[in-house]
Short mmCIF file of C-alpha atoms in Angstrom, two decimals:
data_model
loop_
_atom_site.label_atom_id
_atom_site.label_comp_id
_atom_site.label_asym_id
_atom_site.label_seq_id
_atom_site.Cartn_x
_atom_site.Cartn_y
_atom_site.Cartn_z
CA LYS E 1 16.64 11.68 -4.42
CA ALA E 2 17.00 8.07 -3.36
CA GLY E 3 13.81 6.09 -2.87
CA VAL E 4 12.78 3.88 -0.01
CA THR E 5 15.26 1.06 0.43
CA GLN E 6 14.43 -2.27 2.02
CA THR E 7 16.95 -4.93 2.95
CA PRO E 8 17.29 -7.76 2.43
CA ARG E 9 15.22 -8.32 -0.71
CA TYR E 10 14.76 -12.04 -0.08
CA LEU E 11 14.90 -14.20 3.03
CA ILE E 12 14.33 -17.86 3.75
CA LYS E 13 13.83 -18.80 7.39
CA THR E 14 12.80 -21.88 9.30
CA ARG E 15 9.73 -22.11 11.52
CA GLY E 16 10.48 -20.93 15.03
CA GLN E 17 13.29 -18.60 14.03
CA GLN E 18 13.13 -14.84 14.20
CA VAL E 19 13.82 -12.30 11.50
CA THR E 20 14.62 -8.59 11.27
CA LEU E 21 13.80 -6.51 8.22
CA SER E 22 15.18 -3.05 7.56
CA CYS E 23 13.77 0.04 5.87
CA SER E 24 15.56 3.28 4.99
CA PRO E 25 13.04 6.02 4.21
CA ILE E 26 13.42 8.91 1.82
CA SER E 27 15.58 11.61 3.34
CA GLY E 28 13.46 14.02 5.36
CA HIS E 29 10.54 11.64 5.77
CA ARG E 30 9.63 11.04 9.38
CA SER E 31 6.75 8.58 8.98
CA VAL E 32 7.45 4.93 8.20
CA SER E 33 4.73 2.32 7.80
CA TRP E 34 4.93 -1.42 7.33
CA TYR E 35 2.54 -3.66 5.40
CA GLN E 36 2.22 -7.36 4.85
CA GLN E 37 1.14 -8.45 1.37
CA THR E 38 -0.18 -11.94 0.70
CA PRO E 39 -2.25 -13.33 -2.19
CA GLY E 40 -5.16 -14.13 0.10
CA GLN E 41 -5.32 -11.07 2.34
CA GLY E 42 -3.79 -8.42 0.11
CA LEU E 43 -2.03 -5.47 1.73
CA GLN E 44 -2.49 -5.32 5.48
CA PHE E 45 -1.23 -2.58 7.75
CA LEU E 46 1.23 -3.67 10.42
CA PHE E 47 2.30 -0.45 12.18
CA GLU E 48 3.38 3.12 11.67
CA TYR E 49 6.19 5.07 13.30
CA PHE E 50 6.69 8.79 13.44
CA SER E 51 9.70 10.38 15.13
CA GLU E 52 10.63 7.10 16.87
CA THR E 53 7.10 6.63 18.29
CA GLN E 54 4.63 3.99 17.21
CA ARG E 55 1.44 5.86 16.41
CA ASN E 56 -0.73 3.03 15.21
CA LYS E 57 -0.74 -0.74 15.06
CA GLY E 58 -2.70 -3.20 12.94
CA ASN E 59 -4.31 -6.46 13.99
CA PHE E 60 -1.24 -8.64 14.13
CA PRO E 61 0.00 -10.78 17.02
CA GLY E 62 2.65 -9.52 19.38
CA ARG E 63 5.27 -11.58 17.53
CA PHE E 64 5.36 -8.68 15.08
CA SER E 65 7.20 -5.67 16.41
CA GLY E 66 9.08 -2.70 15.10
CA ARG E 67 11.09 0.33 15.97
CA GLN E 68 12.32 3.52 14.44
CA PHE E 69 15.66 5.16 14.99
CA SER E 70 16.53 8.83 15.30
CA ASN E 71 17.53 8.96 11.62
CA SER E 72 14.03 7.64 10.74
CA ARG E 73 15.32 4.26 9.61
CA SER E 74 13.02 1.51 10.77
CA GLU E 75 13.21 -2.18 11.50
CA MET E 76 10.53 -4.76 11.97
CA ASN E 77 11.02 -8.01 13.78
CA VAL E 78 9.02 -11.20 13.63
CA SER E 79 9.72 -13.75 16.33
CA THR E 80 8.81 -17.44 16.42
CA LEU E 81 8.14 -17.56 12.69
CA GLU E 82 5.17 -19.51 11.38
CA LEU E 83 4.54 -20.79 7.87
CA GLY E 84 1.75 -18.24 7.52
CA ASP E 85 4.21 -15.39 7.95
CA SER E 86 5.50 -16.03 4.44
CA ALA E 87 4.72 -12.85 2.57
CA LEU E 88 6.04 -9.74 0.91
CA TYR E 89 6.71 -7.09 3.54
CA LEU E 90 6.48 -3.54 2.28
CA CYS E 91 7.74 -0.41 3.91
CA ALA E 92 6.45 3.06 3.01
CA SER E 93 7.66 6.47 4.03
CA SER E 94 6.02 9.86 3.92
CA PRO E 95 6.81 13.29 5.28
CA SER E 96 4.26 13.05 8.08
CA GLY E 97 1.68 10.38 7.31
CA GLY E 98 -1.92 11.54 7.08
CA ASN E 99 -3.08 12.48 3.61
CA THR E 100 0.42 12.84 2.23
CA GLU E 101 1.72 10.50 -0.44
CA ALA E 102 3.28 7.26 0.78
CA PHE E 103 6.40 6.13 -1.09
CA PHE E 104 6.91 2.39 -1.12
CA GLY E 105 10.01 0.26 -1.13
CA GLN E 106 10.48 -2.81 -3.29
CA GLY E 107 9.70 -5.07 -0.39
CA THR E 108 11.32 -8.00 1.37
CA ARG E 109 10.10 -11.43 0.30
CA LEU E 110 10.09 -13.68 3.37
CA THR E 111 9.65 -17.41 2.96
CA VAL E 112 9.21 -19.55 6.05
CA VAL E 113 9.89 -23.25 5.59
CA ALA A 1 -13.48 0.18 11.49
CA GLN A 2 -12.39 1.28 8.07
CA ARG A 3 -12.80 -0.94 5.04
CA VAL A 4 -12.14 -0.67 1.31
CA THR A 5 -13.81 -2.94 -1.22
CA GLN A 6 -12.79 -3.42 -4.82
CA PRO A 7 -15.39 -5.79 -6.23
CA GLU A 8 -13.49 -6.78 -9.38
CA LYS A 9 -10.31 -8.84 -9.10
CA LEU A 10 -9.80 -8.77 -12.85
CA LEU A 11 -10.86 -6.30 -15.51
CA SER A 12 -10.09 -6.69 -19.18
CA VAL A 13 -10.79 -4.04 -21.82
CA PHE A 14 -9.67 -3.24 -25.33
CA LYS A 15 -7.41 -0.33 -26.18
CA GLY A 16 -9.43 2.83 -26.66
CA ALA A 17 -12.37 1.61 -24.59
CA PRO A 18 -13.47 3.40 -21.42
CA VAL A 19 -12.44 1.86 -18.15
CA GLU A 20 -13.88 2.16 -14.66
CA LEU A 21 -12.35 0.51 -11.62
CA LYS A 22 -14.74 0.43 -8.72
CA CYS A 23 -13.94 1.25 -5.12
CA ASN A 24 -16.31 1.47 -2.16
CA TYR A 25 -15.32 2.37 1.36
CA SER A 26 -16.60 2.26 4.89
CA TYR A 27 -15.35 4.84 7.35
CA SER A 28 -17.01 6.81 10.11
CA GLY A 29 -14.91 9.94 9.75
CA SER A 30 -13.96 12.17 6.86
CA PRO A 31 -12.02 9.93 4.44
CA GLU A 32 -8.81 10.63 2.61
CA LEU A 33 -8.83 8.40 -0.47
CA PHE A 34 -6.11 7.35 -2.87
CA TRP A 35 -5.48 5.20 -5.89
CA TYR A 36 -2.14 3.40 -5.99
CA VAL A 37 -0.84 1.51 -9.01
CA GLN A 38 1.73 -1.21 -9.45
CA TYR A 39 3.09 -1.79 -12.94
CA SER A 40 4.86 -5.03 -13.73
CA ARG A 41 8.15 -5.34 -11.83
CA GLN A 42 7.80 -1.87 -10.33
CA ARG A 43 7.05 -0.72 -6.83
CA LEU A 44 3.68 0.45 -5.65
CA GLN A 45 3.22 4.14 -6.41
CA LEU A 46 0.60 6.80 -5.97
CA LEU A 47 -1.62 7.45 -8.98
CA LEU A 48 -3.90 10.09 -7.55
CA ARG A 49 -5.63 11.27 -4.37
CA HIS A 50 -9.03 12.80 -4.02
CA ILE A 51 -7.85 15.86 -2.15
CA SER A 52 -5.81 17.13 -5.10
CA ARG A 53 -8.67 16.63 -7.59
CA GLU A 54 -6.26 16.23 -10.49
CA SER A 55 -6.08 13.99 -13.53
CA ILE A 56 -3.04 11.77 -13.80
CA LYS A 57 -2.27 9.85 -17.01
CA GLY A 58 -5.85 10.56 -18.07
CA PHE A 59 -7.33 8.97 -14.95
CA THR A 60 -9.80 10.75 -12.69
CA ALA A 61 -11.62 9.73 -9.56
CA ASP A 62 -14.48 11.47 -7.81
CA LEU A 63 -15.33 10.99 -4.18
CA ASN A 64 -19.05 10.31 -3.77
CA LYS A 65 -19.80 10.49 -0.05
CA GLY A 66 -23.44 9.55 -0.54
CA GLU A 67 -22.55 6.29 -2.25
CA THR A 68 -19.26 5.96 -0.31
CA SER A 69 -17.44 5.37 -3.56
CA PHE A 70 -14.23 6.53 -5.20
CA HIS A 71 -14.28 4.95 -8.65
CA LEU A 72 -11.32 5.39 -10.99
CA LYS A 73 -12.13 6.26 -14.60
CA LYS A 74 -10.38 6.78 -17.88
CA PRO A 75 -12.22 7.51 -21.12
CA PHE A 76 -9.76 5.78 -23.47
CA ALA A 77 -7.61 2.97 -22.09
CA GLN A 78 -4.06 2.46 -23.32
CA GLU A 79 -2.00 -0.74 -23.28
CA GLU A 80 0.46 0.88 -20.86
CA ASP A 81 -2.38 1.21 -18.34
CA SER A 82 -2.22 -2.53 -17.73
CA ALA A 83 -1.33 -2.87 -14.05
CA MET A 84 -2.61 -3.70 -10.60
CA TYR A 85 -4.70 -0.90 -9.10
CA TYR A 86 -5.33 -0.47 -5.38
CA CYS A 87 -7.81 1.85 -3.74
CA ALA A 88 -6.72 3.03 -0.29
CA LEU A 89 -8.21 4.99 2.58
CA SER A 90 -6.21 6.97 5.10
CA SER A 91 -7.39 7.62 8.61
CA GLY A 92 -4.99 10.55 8.75
CA GLY A 93 -3.86 12.60 11.69
CA SER A 94 -1.94 11.03 14.54
CA ASN A 95 -3.77 7.73 14.13
CA TYR A 96 -2.42 7.28 10.64
CA LYS A 97 -2.76 4.10 8.64
CA LEU A 98 -3.59 3.20 5.04
CA THR A 99 -6.27 0.59 4.48
CA PHE A 100 -6.09 -1.00 1.05
CA GLY A 101 -8.60 -2.81 -1.08
CA LYS A 102 -7.51 -6.15 -2.50
CA GLY A 103 -6.78 -4.65 -5.87
CA THR A 104 -8.00 -4.94 -9.44
CA LEU A 105 -5.76 -6.28 -12.18
CA LEU A 106 -6.45 -4.27 -15.31
CA THR A 107 -5.48 -5.71 -18.65
CA VAL A 108 -5.76 -3.55 -21.75
CA ASN A 109 -5.75 -5.65 -24.89
CA PRO A 110 -4.50 -4.33 -28.26
#
């Protein structure tokens, strides 16, 4: 079956702009999580959605938001971009979260200039 | 708060040598622990999880609650084991999130 798909793969944005990233989970998976990966901080949890509801949120400012649609596809939005938002953003899906395996996408590389 | 520590950023061994990647965790509840691996130019993928108690590609990991550790071991390293390894802890349930360590880059030399 198809894996987790993230679009776009690469983005270049200017400070102050906003950006929307998309994630299509594996068919049948209802949990989608987002992570930010940087060389300094590693992989950091942003938020998790299950059946269109945000169940948990990491320690990121309110500029970072997300949503999940009825088909389990998810988007994350970052408003008022800062240089420090440059990172690889990873999406992962799993059947229900918890101790089940998380399947990761290839990521979206965001560069803020 | 939950935390995962991988003390070694880099680990280099020769082919056929034993390898141990260390992972320590801090969590007040009952932890669900995982090892994820990222090979060059591939996506992050699950290697093994403590709950299944299985050996994958010759790797094993034992949860030691007394020492709060979940070290990954392999008796004889292979060149194809060269990759980035991440230890992760899941809070599980309805408050689900994965907390990752910063990773250890394993290089297996011929």
